[in-house]
XYZ file of C-alpha atoms in Angstrom:
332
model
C 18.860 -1.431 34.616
C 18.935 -2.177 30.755
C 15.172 -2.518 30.919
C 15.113 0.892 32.253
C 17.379 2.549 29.857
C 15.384 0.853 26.649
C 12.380 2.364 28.093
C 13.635 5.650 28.130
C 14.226 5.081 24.594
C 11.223 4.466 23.554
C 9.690 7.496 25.575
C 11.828 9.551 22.637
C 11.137 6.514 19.635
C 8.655 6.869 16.393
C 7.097 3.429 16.244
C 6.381 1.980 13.018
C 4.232 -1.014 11.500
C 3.997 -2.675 8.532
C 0.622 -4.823 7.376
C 0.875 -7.374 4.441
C -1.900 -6.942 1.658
C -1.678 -10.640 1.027
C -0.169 -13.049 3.617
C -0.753 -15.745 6.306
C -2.334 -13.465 9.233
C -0.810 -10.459 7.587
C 3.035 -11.605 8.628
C 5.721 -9.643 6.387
C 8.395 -11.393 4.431
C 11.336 -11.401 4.979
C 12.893 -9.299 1.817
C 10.584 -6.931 2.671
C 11.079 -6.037 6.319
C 15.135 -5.850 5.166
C 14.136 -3.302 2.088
C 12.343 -1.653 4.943
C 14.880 -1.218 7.584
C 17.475 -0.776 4.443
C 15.276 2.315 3.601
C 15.070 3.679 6.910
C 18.842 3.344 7.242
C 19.815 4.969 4.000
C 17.191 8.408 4.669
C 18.153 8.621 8.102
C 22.117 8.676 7.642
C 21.243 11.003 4.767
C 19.047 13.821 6.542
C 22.060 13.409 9.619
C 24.740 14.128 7.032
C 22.602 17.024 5.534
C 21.204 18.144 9.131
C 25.659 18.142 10.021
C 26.808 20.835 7.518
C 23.958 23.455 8.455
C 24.348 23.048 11.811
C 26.688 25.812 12.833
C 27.901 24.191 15.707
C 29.269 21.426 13.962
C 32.914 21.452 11.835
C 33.067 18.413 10.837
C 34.398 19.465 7.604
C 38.036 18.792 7.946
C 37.427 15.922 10.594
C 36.329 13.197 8.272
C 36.920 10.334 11.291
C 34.984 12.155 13.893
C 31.803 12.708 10.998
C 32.133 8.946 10.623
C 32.182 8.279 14.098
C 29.410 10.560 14.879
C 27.177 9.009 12.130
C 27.537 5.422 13.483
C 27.503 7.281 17.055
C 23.519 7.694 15.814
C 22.763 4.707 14.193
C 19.116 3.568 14.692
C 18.364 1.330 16.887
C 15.182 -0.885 17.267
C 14.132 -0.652 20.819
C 10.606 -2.522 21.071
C 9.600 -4.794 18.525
C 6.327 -6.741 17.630
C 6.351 -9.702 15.076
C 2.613 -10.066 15.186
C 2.780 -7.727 11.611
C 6.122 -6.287 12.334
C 5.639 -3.119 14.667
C 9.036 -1.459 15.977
C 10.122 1.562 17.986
C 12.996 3.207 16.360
C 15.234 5.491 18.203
C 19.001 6.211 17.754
C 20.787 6.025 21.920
C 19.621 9.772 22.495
C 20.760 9.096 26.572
C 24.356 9.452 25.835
C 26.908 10.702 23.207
C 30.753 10.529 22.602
C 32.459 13.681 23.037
C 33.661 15.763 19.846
C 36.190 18.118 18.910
C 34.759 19.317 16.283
C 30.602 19.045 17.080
C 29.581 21.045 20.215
C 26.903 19.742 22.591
C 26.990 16.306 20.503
C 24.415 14.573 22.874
C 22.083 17.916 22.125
C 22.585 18.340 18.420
C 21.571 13.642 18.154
C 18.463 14.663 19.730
C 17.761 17.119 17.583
C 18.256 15.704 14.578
C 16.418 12.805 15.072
C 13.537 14.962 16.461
C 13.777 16.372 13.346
C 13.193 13.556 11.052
C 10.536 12.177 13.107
C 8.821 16.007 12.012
C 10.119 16.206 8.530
C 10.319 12.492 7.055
C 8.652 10.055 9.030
C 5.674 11.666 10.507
C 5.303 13.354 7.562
C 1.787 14.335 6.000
C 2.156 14.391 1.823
C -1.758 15.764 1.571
C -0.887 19.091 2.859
C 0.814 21.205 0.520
C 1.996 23.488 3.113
C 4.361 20.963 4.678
C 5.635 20.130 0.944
C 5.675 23.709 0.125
C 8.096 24.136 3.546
C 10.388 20.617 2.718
C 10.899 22.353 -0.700
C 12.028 25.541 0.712
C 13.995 23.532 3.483
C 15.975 20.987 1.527
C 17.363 21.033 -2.221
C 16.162 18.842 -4.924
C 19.301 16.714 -4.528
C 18.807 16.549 -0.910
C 14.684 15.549 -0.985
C 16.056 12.848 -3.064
C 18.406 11.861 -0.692
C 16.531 11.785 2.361
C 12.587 11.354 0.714
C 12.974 8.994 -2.020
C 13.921 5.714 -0.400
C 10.815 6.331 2.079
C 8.592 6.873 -0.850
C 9.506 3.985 -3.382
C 10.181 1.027 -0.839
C 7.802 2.423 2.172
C 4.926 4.440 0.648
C 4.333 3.310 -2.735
C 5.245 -0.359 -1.645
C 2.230 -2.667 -2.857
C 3.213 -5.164 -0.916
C 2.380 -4.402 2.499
C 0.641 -0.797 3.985
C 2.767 1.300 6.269
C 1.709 3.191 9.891
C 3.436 5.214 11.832
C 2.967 7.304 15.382
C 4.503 8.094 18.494
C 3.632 4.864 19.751
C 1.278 1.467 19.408
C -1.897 3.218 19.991
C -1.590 6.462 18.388
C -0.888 5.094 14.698
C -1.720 6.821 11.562
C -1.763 4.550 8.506
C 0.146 6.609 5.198
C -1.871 6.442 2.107
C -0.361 4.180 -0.277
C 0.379 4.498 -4.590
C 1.486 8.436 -4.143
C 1.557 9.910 -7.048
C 0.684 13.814 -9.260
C 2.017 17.396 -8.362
C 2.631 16.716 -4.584
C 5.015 13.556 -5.212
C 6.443 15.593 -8.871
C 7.384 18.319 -6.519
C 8.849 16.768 -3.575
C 11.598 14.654 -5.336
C 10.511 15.864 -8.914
C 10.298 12.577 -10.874
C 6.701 11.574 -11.770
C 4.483 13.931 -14.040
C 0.865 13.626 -13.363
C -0.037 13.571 -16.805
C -0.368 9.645 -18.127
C -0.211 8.681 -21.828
C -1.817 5.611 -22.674
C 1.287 3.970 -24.336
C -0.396 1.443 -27.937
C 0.748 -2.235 -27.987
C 3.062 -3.206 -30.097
C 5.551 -5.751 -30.828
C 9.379 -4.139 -29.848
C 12.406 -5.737 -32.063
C 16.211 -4.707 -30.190
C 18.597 -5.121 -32.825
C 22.367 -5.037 -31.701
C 24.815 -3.779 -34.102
C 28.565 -4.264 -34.579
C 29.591 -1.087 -36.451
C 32.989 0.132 -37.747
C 32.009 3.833 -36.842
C 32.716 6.086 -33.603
C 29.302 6.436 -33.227
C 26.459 4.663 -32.064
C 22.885 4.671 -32.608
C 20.407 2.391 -31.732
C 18.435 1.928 -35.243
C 21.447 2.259 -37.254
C 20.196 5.697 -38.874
C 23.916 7.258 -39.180
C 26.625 4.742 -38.686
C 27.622 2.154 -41.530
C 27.115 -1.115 -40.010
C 29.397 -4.214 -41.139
C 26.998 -7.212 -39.782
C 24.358 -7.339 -37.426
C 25.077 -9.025 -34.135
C 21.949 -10.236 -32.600
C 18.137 -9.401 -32.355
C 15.417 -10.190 -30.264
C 11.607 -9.503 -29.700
C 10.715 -7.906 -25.933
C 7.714 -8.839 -24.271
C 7.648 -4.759 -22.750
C 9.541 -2.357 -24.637
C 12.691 -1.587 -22.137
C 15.218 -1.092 -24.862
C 17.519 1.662 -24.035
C 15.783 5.516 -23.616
C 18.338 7.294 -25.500
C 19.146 11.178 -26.131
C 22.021 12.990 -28.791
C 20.762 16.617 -27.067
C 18.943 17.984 -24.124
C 16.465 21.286 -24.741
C 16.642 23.438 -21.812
C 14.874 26.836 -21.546
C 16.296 28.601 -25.377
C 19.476 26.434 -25.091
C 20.240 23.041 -26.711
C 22.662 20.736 -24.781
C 24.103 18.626 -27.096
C 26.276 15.159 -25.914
C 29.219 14.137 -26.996
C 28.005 10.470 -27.769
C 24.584 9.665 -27.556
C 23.186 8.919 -23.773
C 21.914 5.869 -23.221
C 19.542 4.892 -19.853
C 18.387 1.833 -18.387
C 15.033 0.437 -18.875
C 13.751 -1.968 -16.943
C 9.620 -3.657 -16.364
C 8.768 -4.367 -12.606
C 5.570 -4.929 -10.250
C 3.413 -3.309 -13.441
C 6.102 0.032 -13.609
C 8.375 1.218 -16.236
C 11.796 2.285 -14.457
C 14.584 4.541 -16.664
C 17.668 4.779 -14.720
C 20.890 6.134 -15.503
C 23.287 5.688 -12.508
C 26.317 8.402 -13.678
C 23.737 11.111 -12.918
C 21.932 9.369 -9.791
C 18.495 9.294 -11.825
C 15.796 6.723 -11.445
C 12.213 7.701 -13.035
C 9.068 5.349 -13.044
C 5.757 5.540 -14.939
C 2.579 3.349 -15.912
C 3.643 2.947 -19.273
C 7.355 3.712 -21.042
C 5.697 7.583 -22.407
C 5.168 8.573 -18.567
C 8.710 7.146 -17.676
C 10.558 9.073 -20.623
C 8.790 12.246 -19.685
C 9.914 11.352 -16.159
C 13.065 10.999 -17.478
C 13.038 14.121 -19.141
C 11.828 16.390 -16.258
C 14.475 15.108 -13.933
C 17.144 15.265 -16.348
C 15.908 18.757 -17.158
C 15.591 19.489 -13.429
C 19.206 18.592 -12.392
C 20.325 21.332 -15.313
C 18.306 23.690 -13.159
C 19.415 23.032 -10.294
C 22.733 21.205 -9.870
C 24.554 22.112 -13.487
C 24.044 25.690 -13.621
C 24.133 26.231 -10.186
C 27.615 27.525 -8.576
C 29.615 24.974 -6.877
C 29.641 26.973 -3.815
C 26.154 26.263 -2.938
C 26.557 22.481 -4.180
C 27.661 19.602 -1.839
C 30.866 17.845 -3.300
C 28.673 15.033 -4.254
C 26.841 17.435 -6.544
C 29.631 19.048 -7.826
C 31.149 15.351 -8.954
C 27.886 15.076 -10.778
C 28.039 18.376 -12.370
C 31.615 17.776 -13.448
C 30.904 14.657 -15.152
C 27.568 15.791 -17.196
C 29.713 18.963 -18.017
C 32.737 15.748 -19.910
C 29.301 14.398 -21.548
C 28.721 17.269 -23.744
C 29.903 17.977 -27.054
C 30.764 21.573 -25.549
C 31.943 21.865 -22.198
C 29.863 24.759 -20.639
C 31.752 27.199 -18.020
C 28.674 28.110 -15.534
């Protein structure tokens, strides 16, 4: 009996496989099938959330426990699984479904969503611009973020091991690996095509103890009383810092300066800066900053000066806080 339900699973499953670049017999380590599964986890309970408050038959709104319920309700499930190089079936239990008060045909509207993000996310095809060109009319930059870029960065662009996916084990399609230019830049809107070829040089971080308000990295305003500490970086990842944003004729200037996260890792420059949700990457540090720039730039366009209305209440908390940054608060 349990044999038989599983196998109606997979009759409704997307199977998946993962093939090491450099292993024993091409077996997948261990950190990496968890960032995998992870990944899976975090864009699929994303596009469900989204896919909930457009459905019309689902008012969840004012039901938080039954939108939890209903979210771990759909959980993915593995429901064949290969450890020869990792190959899995991934469904969520599409046979049954709790009843809802608040979501209408519950069992109907599981299958559908995961239907959709077999067509939208995981059986996906980035070389043709008219499927981009549809996910960008489809989804919001905010949301393609949600939902696209945990599949890109730890599935995708992984260099560790090459990804397939199909309906099942003999009708795989392998994804091309090391995405990157306009199709990437305009699906989650973080990497510009253009590289900069960034000049060595040797990087001294000097850390300041200052009796000022302000801040600034190489000292150029405050009056400093002693400095703290310095040492030379291999890679330059000292803080990518900004006292104003240009956007369009405007000038956004912050209240102190803002200060993001640089980091070195697998031969990529990362700038993150977690208030605003923003993680950038480039060959060199130039690429990242413009990165950096563009998506900062990007959620101005489409998050700040948009009206809450049309923002979820996780963009709205965003917007709120990068309206306390500025030196002016702006009334959109």
């Amino acid at each position: 009996m349990e044999e038989q339900y599983i196998n109606r699973l997979r009759d409704n499953s997307v199977y998946i496989k993962l093939e090491a670049n450099s292993s024993v017999g091409g077996a997948i380590d261990i950190n990496s099938l968890t960032q995998v599964l992870n990944s899976l986890n975090q864009s699929y309970k994303k596009f469900l959330e989204i896919e909930l408050s457009k459905n019309p038959d689902v008012k969840t709104q004012n039901n938080k426990k039954e939108f939890e319920q209903f979210l771990i309700d759909s959980e993915l499930l593995i429901v064949d699984l290969d450890f020869a190089s990792f190959g899995a079936a991934i469904s969520p239990n599409t046979l049954t479904a709790k009843s809802y008060h608040t979501i209408k045909n519950s069992l109907e509207v599981k299958k559908q969503s995961f239907n959709n993000y077999k067509e939208d996310v995981l059986q996906f095809n980035y070389s043709d611009e008219k499927f981009v060109e549809r996910i960008t009319n489809k989804y919001t930059l905010e949301e393609r973020n949600d939902i696209y870029k945990p599949i890109i960065d730890n599935l995708v662009n992984s260099s560790k091991f090459k990804f397939y996916h199909g309906a099942n084990k003999q009708q795989l399609k392998k994804v091309p690996s090391q995405l990157k230019g306009p199709v990437i830049e305009k699906l989650i809107s973080t990497v510009p095509s253009k590289k900069i070829e960034l000049k060595k040089e040797e990087v001294m971080y000097v850390m300041y103890v200052t009796s000022s308000d302000e801040v600034d990295l190489f000292g150029k305003k405050p009056k400093f009383s002693r400095v703290l500490a310095t040492t030379k970086l291999d890679k330059p990842i000292y803080p990518y810092q900004l006292n104003e944003l240009k956007y369009d004729s405007s000038i956004l200037k912050f209240k102190d300066t803002l200060s993001a996260i640089v980091s070195f890792e697998d031969d990529m420059f990362f700038i993150t800066y977690p208030d605003l949700n923003i993680e950038v990457w480039g060959d060199d540090r130039n690429e990242a900053e413009e990165a950096f720039n563009f998506a900062l730039q990007s959620f101005v366009k489409n998050i700040f000066f948009e009206k809450d209305e049309n923002l979820t209440d996780r963009a709205i908390r965003l917007k709120n806080h990068f309206n306390s940054i500025l030196k002016s608060n702006v009334n959109q």
